[in-house]
């Protein structure tokens, strides 16, 4: 059976979709010592999903530093509270690693934010958007990619919450973990479709006409 995907995903179709969320363990990291232990574990994993969060600014000209780095496996996500720990040597070691597959979305922006906290080389990172384009997908936000590939929605309600709060709420933690975990899920599905060719791409044209390009 061919999976149907779209070059452009209609945003109005997202709200009624069932919600997708991370169901694994979430660990909040607050100290350099905790960071070292978490990174030691993460360095044993074959694939990691990455994302960052920054406290939103509602004043023109004011921009906050990145507050959170979330790194997920398939079943555990570590939330590194950078506003408490800074960019520790352990985190730099993880970011510079060349052996583990590290997945992000629009990762260049995250790298620029992290480099405001410290200097590091870019290790082995893969940007989902590059691979999604290979399938003919043009809508490249995390929410639209997940809806397009899995028929589920990722809630963005916590995106503009305060990521420098003394204590992150359960909703914030789940939101952050889900975004990092979803990067792995999207990447693995894209690779599966590229290798199996078992998909059909529907081209949504500006005049509402549709072309169907079958693969496989």
Rosetta silent file (secondary structure, phi, psi, omega in degrees, C-alpha in Angstrom):
SEQUENCE: XXXXXXXXXXXXXXXXXXXXXXXXXXXXXXXXXXXXXXXXXXXXXXXXXXXXXXXXXXXXXXXXXXXXXXXXXXXXXXXXXXXXXXXXXXXXXXXXXXXXXXXXXXXXXXXXXXXXXXXXXXXXXXXXXXXXXXXXXXXXXXXXXXXXXXXXXXXXXXXXXXXXXXXXXXXXXXXXXXXXXXXXXXXXXXXXXXXXXXXXXXXXXXXXXXXXXXXX
SCORE:     score description
SCORE:     0.000 S_00000001
   1 L     0.000  134.926  179.635    0.000    0.000    0.000 S_00000001
   2 L   -86.983  136.771  173.794    1.263    3.443   -0.930 S_00000001
   3 E   -83.194  134.436  177.963    1.298    6.215    1.664 S_00000001
   4 E   -91.492  125.762  174.105   -0.232    9.460    0.415 S_00000001
   5 E  -128.709  164.362 -174.578    1.730   12.608    1.162 S_00000001
   6 E  -123.439  145.731  174.475    1.308   16.180   -0.049 S_00000001
   7 L   -68.498  -35.251  177.169    3.751   18.780   -1.285 S_00000001
   8 L  -130.267  127.889 -176.964    1.722   21.368    0.656 S_00000001
   9 L  -102.177  124.566 -177.435   -0.343   20.436    3.698 S_00000001
  10 L   -66.705  116.888 -176.967   -3.523   22.402    4.306 S_00000001
  11 H   -59.543  -29.507 -178.568   -3.247   23.978    7.759 S_00000001
  12 H   -68.189  -14.637  179.891   -7.028   23.825    8.207 S_00000001
  13 H   -85.432  -10.329 -174.233   -6.812   20.027    8.272 S_00000001
  14 L   -76.060  -45.673 -173.902   -4.574   19.965   11.361 S_00000001
  15 L   -51.734  -41.554 -177.904   -6.931   20.949   14.267 S_00000001
  16 L   -79.036   -4.881 -177.406   -9.211   17.855   14.081 S_00000001
  17 L   -69.233  150.309  175.135   -6.294   15.393   13.885 S_00000001
  18 E   -64.222  149.011 -175.333   -5.505   13.179   16.903 S_00000001
  19 E   -81.581  134.679  173.008   -2.724   14.538   19.101 S_00000001
  20 L  -103.397  135.379  177.160    0.754   13.013   18.958 S_00000001
  21 L  -152.447  154.961 -179.901    2.959   13.327   22.022 S_00000001
  22 L   -64.778  132.459 -177.105    6.042   11.812   23.554 S_00000001
  23 L  -113.916    7.995 -178.739    5.161    8.915   25.857 S_00000001
  24 L   -90.765 -162.168 -178.655    8.597    8.162   27.268 S_00000001
  25 E   -86.411  138.716  178.562   10.510    9.386   30.306 S_00000001
  26 E  -117.128  126.179 -177.844   11.371   13.086   30.627 S_00000001
  27 E  -121.137  122.445  178.682   14.370   14.147   32.729 S_00000001
  28 E   -90.484  129.510 -177.181   15.042   17.800   33.598 S_00000001
  29 E  -108.970  123.921 -173.629   18.742   18.683   33.919 S_00000001
  30 L  -119.836  -12.821 -175.518   19.662   21.582   36.218 S_00000001
  31 L  -131.460  163.460  178.156   23.354   21.166   37.092 S_00000001
  32 H   -64.342  -36.565  178.477   26.680   20.530   35.383 S_00000001
  33 H   -63.938  -44.260  177.243   26.985   17.210   37.211 S_00000001
  34 H   -63.794  -36.634  179.423   23.606   16.038   35.958 S_00000001
  35 H   -61.734  -44.615 -179.895   24.576   17.205   32.479 S_00000001
  36 H   -58.963  -45.360 -179.636   27.707   15.046   32.512 S_00000001
  37 H   -65.479  -42.248 -179.290   25.732   11.922   33.469 S_00000001
  38 H   -64.618  -44.294 -179.547   23.030   12.586   30.867 S_00000001
  39 H   -65.159  -37.907  178.164   25.544   13.190   28.072 S_00000001
  40 H   -58.160  -40.869  177.605   27.423   10.034   29.027 S_00000001
  41 H   -69.771  -46.189 -177.004   24.192    8.086   28.458 S_00000001
  42 H   -61.754  -30.692 -179.470   23.270    9.923   25.256 S_00000001
  43 L   -70.620   -7.163  176.744   26.680    9.185   23.758 S_00000001
  44 L   -95.515   -3.149 -174.250   25.776    5.476   23.816 S_00000001
  45 L   -94.306  150.113 -177.487   22.697    5.955   21.615 S_00000001
  46 L   -80.970  -25.118 -177.076   22.586    5.494   17.808 S_00000001
  47 E  -149.379  140.830 -177.993   20.217    8.382   17.019 S_00000001
  48 E  -135.760  141.444  172.634   19.124   11.547   18.845 S_00000001
  49 E  -100.271  137.618 -175.668   16.497   14.203   18.222 S_00000001
  50 E  -123.806  146.253  170.381   17.444   17.809   19.051 S_00000001
  51 E  -161.002  166.843  176.442   15.525   21.036   19.563 S_00000001
  52 E  -134.663  160.708  173.974   15.803   24.255   21.571 S_00000001
  53 E  -133.029  144.724  179.232   13.434   26.686   23.255 S_00000001
  54 E  -131.463  138.736  176.657   13.895   30.375   23.984 S_00000001
  55 L   -58.249  126.955 -179.012   11.838   32.630   26.210 S_00000001
  56 L   -69.978  149.484  176.625    9.690   34.734   23.881 S_00000001
  57 L  -113.588  129.964  179.944   10.121   38.480   23.838 S_00000001
  58 L  -107.963   13.730  176.877    7.110   40.721   23.451 S_00000001
  59 L  -118.716  132.287 -179.133    9.162   43.926   23.354 S_00000001
  60 L   -60.487  131.343  177.572   10.732   45.207   20.171 S_00000001
  61 L    89.094  -10.522  179.802   14.512   44.922   20.202 S_00000001
  62 L   -99.286  124.769  178.967   14.648   42.552   23.192 S_00000001
  63 L  -133.186  125.482 -178.792   15.882   39.039   22.501 S_00000001
  64 L   -85.948  158.009  175.098   16.511   36.419   25.161 S_00000001
  65 L   -78.467  157.807 -179.471   19.225   33.774   25.063 S_00000001
  66 E   -58.144  134.679 -172.934   18.282   30.161   24.393 S_00000001
  67 E  -100.977  -29.723 -168.879   16.826   28.671   27.579 S_00000001
  68 E  -142.818  136.859  170.140   16.470   24.974   26.887 S_00000001
  69 E  -118.525  119.334  178.065   18.157   22.250   24.870 S_00000001
  70 E  -108.998  131.303 -177.952   16.100   19.090   24.555 S_00000001
  71 E  -129.183  123.444 -172.704   17.738   15.870   23.384 S_00000001
  72 E  -124.483  145.385  163.674   15.634   12.746   22.899 S_00000001
  73 L   -98.068 -165.981  176.221   16.037    9.074   22.125 S_00000001
  74 L   -67.358  -26.269 -171.644   13.018    6.966   21.164 S_00000001
  75 L  -135.283    3.710  174.446   12.006    6.584   24.801 S_00000001
  76 E  -145.816  138.369  179.851   13.791    9.133   27.015 S_00000001
  77 E  -127.538  130.207  176.590   14.219   12.881   26.643 S_00000001
  78 E  -101.231  129.510  177.661   16.624   15.093   28.581 S_00000001
  79 E  -106.382  103.893 -179.061   15.715   18.753   29.028 S_00000001
  80 E   -87.600  112.853 -177.723   18.918   20.727   29.620 S_00000001
  81 E   -84.041   89.652 -173.299   18.012   24.027   31.278 S_00000001
  82 H   -63.764  -26.187  177.823   20.734   26.168   29.759 S_00000001
  83 H   -69.816  -13.429  174.314   19.688   29.245   31.721 S_00000001
  84 H  -100.095  -41.518 -170.731   20.833   27.290   34.817 S_00000001
  85 H   -99.677  -25.161 -168.869   23.813   25.310   33.492 S_00000001
  86 L    71.770 -173.820  179.528   25.137   27.269   30.530 S_00000001
  87 L   -90.896   93.815 -173.231   26.800   25.378   27.699 S_00000001
  88 L   -75.220  163.315  176.124   28.907   22.919   29.700 S_00000001
  89 H   -55.988  -35.771  179.054   31.931   20.986   28.384 S_00000001
  90 H   -64.163  -43.273  178.922   29.786   17.830   28.319 S_00000001
  91 H   -66.682  -38.319  176.927   27.190   19.474   26.079 S_00000001
  92 H   -62.377  -39.677  177.678   29.909   20.820   23.801 S_00000001
  93 H   -61.298  -40.050  178.573   31.282   17.287   23.536 S_00000001
  94 H   -67.771  -44.816 -178.875   27.842   16.052   22.497 S_00000001
  95 H   -65.132  -30.802 -177.694   27.303   18.832   19.955 S_00000001
  96 H   -89.000   -9.344 -176.509   30.723   18.227   18.401 S_00000001
  97 L   -59.004  137.602 -177.455   30.379   14.430   18.244 S_00000001
  98 L  -105.361   -1.308 -172.404   30.817   12.973   14.743 S_00000001
  99 L  -101.546  -35.040 -176.376   29.593    9.424   15.374 S_00000001
 100 L   -88.903  136.136  176.097   25.989    9.699   16.573 S_00000001
 101 E   -72.872  119.261 -178.244   23.237   10.639   14.123 S_00000001
 102 E  -117.479  123.715 -171.474   21.711   13.853   15.473 S_00000001
 103 E  -110.050  131.585  174.545   18.439   15.038   13.955 S_00000001
 104 E  -140.766  175.237  177.218   17.024   18.565   14.004 S_00000001
 105 L  -126.750  126.529 -172.603   14.677   20.782   12.036 S_00000001
 106 L    50.375   46.353 -169.658   15.938   24.105   10.708 S_00000001
 107 H   -65.515  -23.762  179.751   18.910   23.246   12.890 S_00000001
 108 H   -57.258  -38.740  179.187   21.038   26.109   11.604 S_00000001
 109 H   -65.508  -40.566  179.303   18.901   28.532   13.658 S_00000001
 110 H   -65.865  -41.183  178.587   19.360   26.453   16.803 S_00000001
 111 H   -59.172  -44.716  179.421   23.115   26.286   16.253 S_00000001
 112 H   -60.841  -38.969  178.620   23.287   30.073   15.982 S_00000001
 113 H   -66.896  -43.628 -178.977   21.384   30.428   19.251 S_00000001
 114 H   -66.379  -33.370 -178.887   23.589   27.924   21.064 S_00000001
 115 L   -70.513  -11.722  173.263   26.760   29.596   19.804 S_00000001
 116 L   -75.678  -13.490  178.400   25.757   32.723   21.689 S_00000001
 117 L   -98.811  -18.501 -177.864   26.416   30.680   24.838 S_00000001
 118 L   176.402  163.716 -178.022   29.758   29.211   23.779 S_00000001
 119 L   -93.071  134.733  175.573   32.043   28.204   20.929 S_00000001
 120 L  -160.030  157.781  174.387   31.857   24.728   19.411 S_00000001
 121 L   -86.311  155.589  179.557   32.229   22.903   16.123 S_00000001
 122 L   -87.819  121.755  178.712   29.193   21.369   14.455 S_00000001
 123 L   -81.340 -150.160 -176.018   29.196   17.579   14.717 S_00000001
 124 L   -82.684   88.587  178.388   27.166   15.051   12.743 S_00000001
 125 E  -112.426  143.962  176.412   23.800   16.788   12.392 S_00000001
 126 E  -122.622  131.252  177.781   21.071   16.085    9.848 S_00000001
 127 E   -96.924  121.158 -179.077   18.347   18.587    9.041 S_00000001
 128 H   -54.143  -37.328 -174.351   14.981   16.937    8.362 S_00000001
 129 H   -59.847  -34.893  178.808   14.014   19.670    5.934 S_00000001
 130 H   -62.578  -42.198 -179.127   16.727   18.644    3.475 S_00000001
 131 H   -75.016  -33.871  178.168   15.379   15.080    3.301 S_00000001
 132 H   -63.460  -37.570  177.949   11.737   16.185    3.176 S_00000001
 133 H   -61.671  -32.463  179.531   12.487   18.230    0.072 S_00000001
 134 H   -63.115  -26.160  177.437   13.786   15.053   -1.576 S_00000001
 135 L   -85.850   -7.042 -177.112   10.249   13.634   -1.320 S_00000001
 136 L    93.883    8.545  179.716    8.785   16.776   -2.886 S_00000001
 137 L   -80.415  131.515 -178.021    7.406   18.159    0.390 S_00000001
 138 L  -108.461  -27.996  176.666    7.378   21.955    0.510 S_00000001
 139 L   -84.718  109.613 -164.776    5.658   22.674    3.851 S_00000001
 140 L  -113.590   12.203  174.793    8.555   22.075    6.206 S_00000001
 141 L   -71.427  155.907 -179.226    7.405   23.097    9.694 S_00000001
 142 H   -58.713  -44.319 -176.950    7.491   20.358   12.330 S_00000001
 143 H   -63.976  -44.401 -179.246    3.732   20.443   12.792 S_00000001
 144 H   -71.494  -37.137  177.132    2.937   20.201    9.077 S_00000001
 145 H   -62.420  -44.037 -178.056    5.557   17.531    8.439 S_00000001
 146 H   -66.797  -42.258  178.209    4.190   15.355   11.241 S_00000001
 147 H   -63.430  -41.568 -178.935    0.596   15.817   10.099 S_00000001
 148 H   -63.164  -43.455 -173.895    1.573   15.078    6.496 S_00000001
 149 H   -87.033  -29.546 -173.001    3.470   11.890    7.318 S_00000001
 150 H  -122.234   -8.574 -178.874    1.476   10.477   10.236 S_00000001
 151 L    67.537   29.079  177.969   -1.994   12.073   10.158 S_00000001
 152 E  -133.434  159.850 -178.590   -1.514   13.395   13.694 S_00000001
 153 E  -112.507  146.701  172.718   -0.976   16.853   15.139 S_00000001
 154 L  -105.384  120.640 -178.342    1.680   18.207   17.446 S_00000001
 155 L   -67.887  138.754  178.046    0.305   20.879   19.744 S_00000001
 156 L  -113.611   18.557 -173.765    2.152   24.217   19.687 S_00000001
 157 L   -63.590  -28.962 -176.879    0.265   25.785   22.614 S_00000001
 158 L   -91.744    0.480 -173.704    3.319   25.993   24.860 S_00000001
 159 L   -55.917  -40.519 -176.027    5.627   27.512   22.238 S_00000001
 160 L  -100.490   23.431  177.242    5.322   31.053   23.560 S_00000001
 161 L   -82.761  174.152 -176.422    5.380   30.164   27.252 S_00000001
 162 L   -83.625  103.834 -177.488    8.109   31.297   29.649 S_00000001
 163 L   -82.246    0.551  174.102   11.031   28.902   29.187 S_00000001
 164 L  -107.278   13.152  177.886   12.978   30.644   31.954 S_00000001
 165 L   -58.902  150.335 -179.518   10.349   29.950   34.612 S_00000001
 166 L   -55.209  -43.284  178.280   11.742   28.679   37.916 S_00000001
 167 L  -129.674  125.584  177.283    9.952   25.390   37.391 S_00000001
 168 L   -72.917  138.727  178.014    8.774   24.169   33.998 S_00000001
 169 L   -73.119  162.326  177.108    5.171   22.999   33.946 S_00000001
 170 H   -59.879  -35.943  179.257    4.282   19.448   32.924 S_00000001
 171 H   -67.199  -39.676  176.505    2.783   20.842   29.725 S_00000001
 172 H   -63.168  -45.734 -178.953    6.005   22.677   28.898 S_00000001
 173 H   -62.078  -42.555 -179.945    8.094   19.578   29.526 S_00000001
 174 H   -66.911  -40.418  177.627    5.843   17.415   27.372 S_00000001
 175 H   -60.307  -48.748 -177.259    5.831   19.988   24.580 S_00000001
 176 H   -63.862  -44.466 -179.926    9.621   20.270   24.575 S_00000001
 177 H   -64.724  -39.810 -178.934   10.167   16.511   24.678 S_00000001
 178 H   -62.844  -40.856 -179.470    7.635   15.901   21.920 S_00000001
 179 H   -62.662  -42.767 -179.534    9.360   18.310   19.543 S_00000001
 180 H   -69.421  -45.070  178.684   12.751   16.607   19.971 S_00000001
 181 H   -62.171  -39.899 -178.995   11.300   13.082   19.759 S_00000001
 182 H   -61.568  -30.069  177.834    9.228   13.998   16.685 S_00000001
 183 H   -60.324  -40.991  177.089   12.430   14.855   14.825 S_00000001
 184 H   -64.531  -47.246 -176.352   13.504   11.216   15.084 S_00000001
 185 H   -60.885  -44.594 -179.697   10.092    9.924   14.028 S_00000001
 186 H   -64.721  -46.557 -179.095    9.888   12.210   11.000 S_00000001
 187 H   -59.672  -47.475 -177.995   13.440   11.461    9.889 S_00000001
 188 H   -64.376  -36.401  178.399   13.004    7.692   10.139 S_00000001
 189 H   -69.785  -40.450  177.920    9.729    7.794    8.214 S_00000001
 190 H   -61.925  -45.012  179.233   11.221    9.950    5.460 S_00000001
 191 H   -62.273  -41.439  178.250   14.176    7.587    5.101 S_00000001
 192 H   -60.058  -44.229 -179.698   11.785    4.619    4.995 S_00000001
 193 H   -68.264  -39.382  179.488    9.720    6.230    2.226 S_00000001
 194 H   -63.885  -38.864 -176.639   12.790    7.234    0.238 S_00000001
 195 H   -80.370  -37.439 -177.069   14.198    3.711    0.355 S_00000001
 196 H   -84.484  -23.990 -175.306   10.955    1.772   -0.163 S_00000001
 197 L    63.581   16.765 -176.093    9.412    4.165   -2.734 S_00000001
 198 L   -91.711   63.640  176.196    6.033    3.218   -1.251 S_00000001
 199 E  -151.408  159.863  171.981    4.398    6.601   -1.395 S_00000001
 200 E  -126.288  134.172 -178.219    2.468    8.808   -3.751 S_00000001
 201 E  -100.826  121.320  175.598    2.953   12.551   -3.772 S_00000001
 202 E   -96.813  123.378 -179.208   -0.076   14.717   -4.392 S_00000001
 203 E   -92.431  113.905  176.367    0.839   18.101   -5.811 S_00000001
 204 E   -87.093  113.587 -179.347   -1.440   20.844   -4.567 S_00000001
 205 L   -90.353  162.680 -178.769   -1.429   23.577   -7.199 S_00000001
 206 L   -63.585  -27.010 -179.051   -2.292   27.212   -6.644 S_00000001
 207 L   -93.508   16.728  176.759   -5.433   26.837   -8.750 S_00000001
 208 L    71.942    6.448  172.706   -6.589   23.931   -6.538 S_00000001
 209 L   -77.270  160.689 -178.549   -5.858   21.347   -9.218 S_00000001
 210 E  -130.923  137.893  169.332   -4.033   18.208   -8.161 S_00000001
 211 E  -114.614  144.764  179.205   -1.394   16.065   -9.796 S_00000001
 212 E  -117.877  122.326  178.400   -0.525   12.652   -8.429 S_00000001
 213 E  -110.699  112.158 -176.931    2.999   11.319   -8.762 S_00000001
 214 E   -89.175  140.649  176.156    3.187    7.639   -7.816 S_00000001
 215 L  -119.310  145.369  175.962    6.332    6.081   -6.444 S_00000001
 216 L    88.335    0.000    0.000    7.100    2.388   -6.199 S_00000001
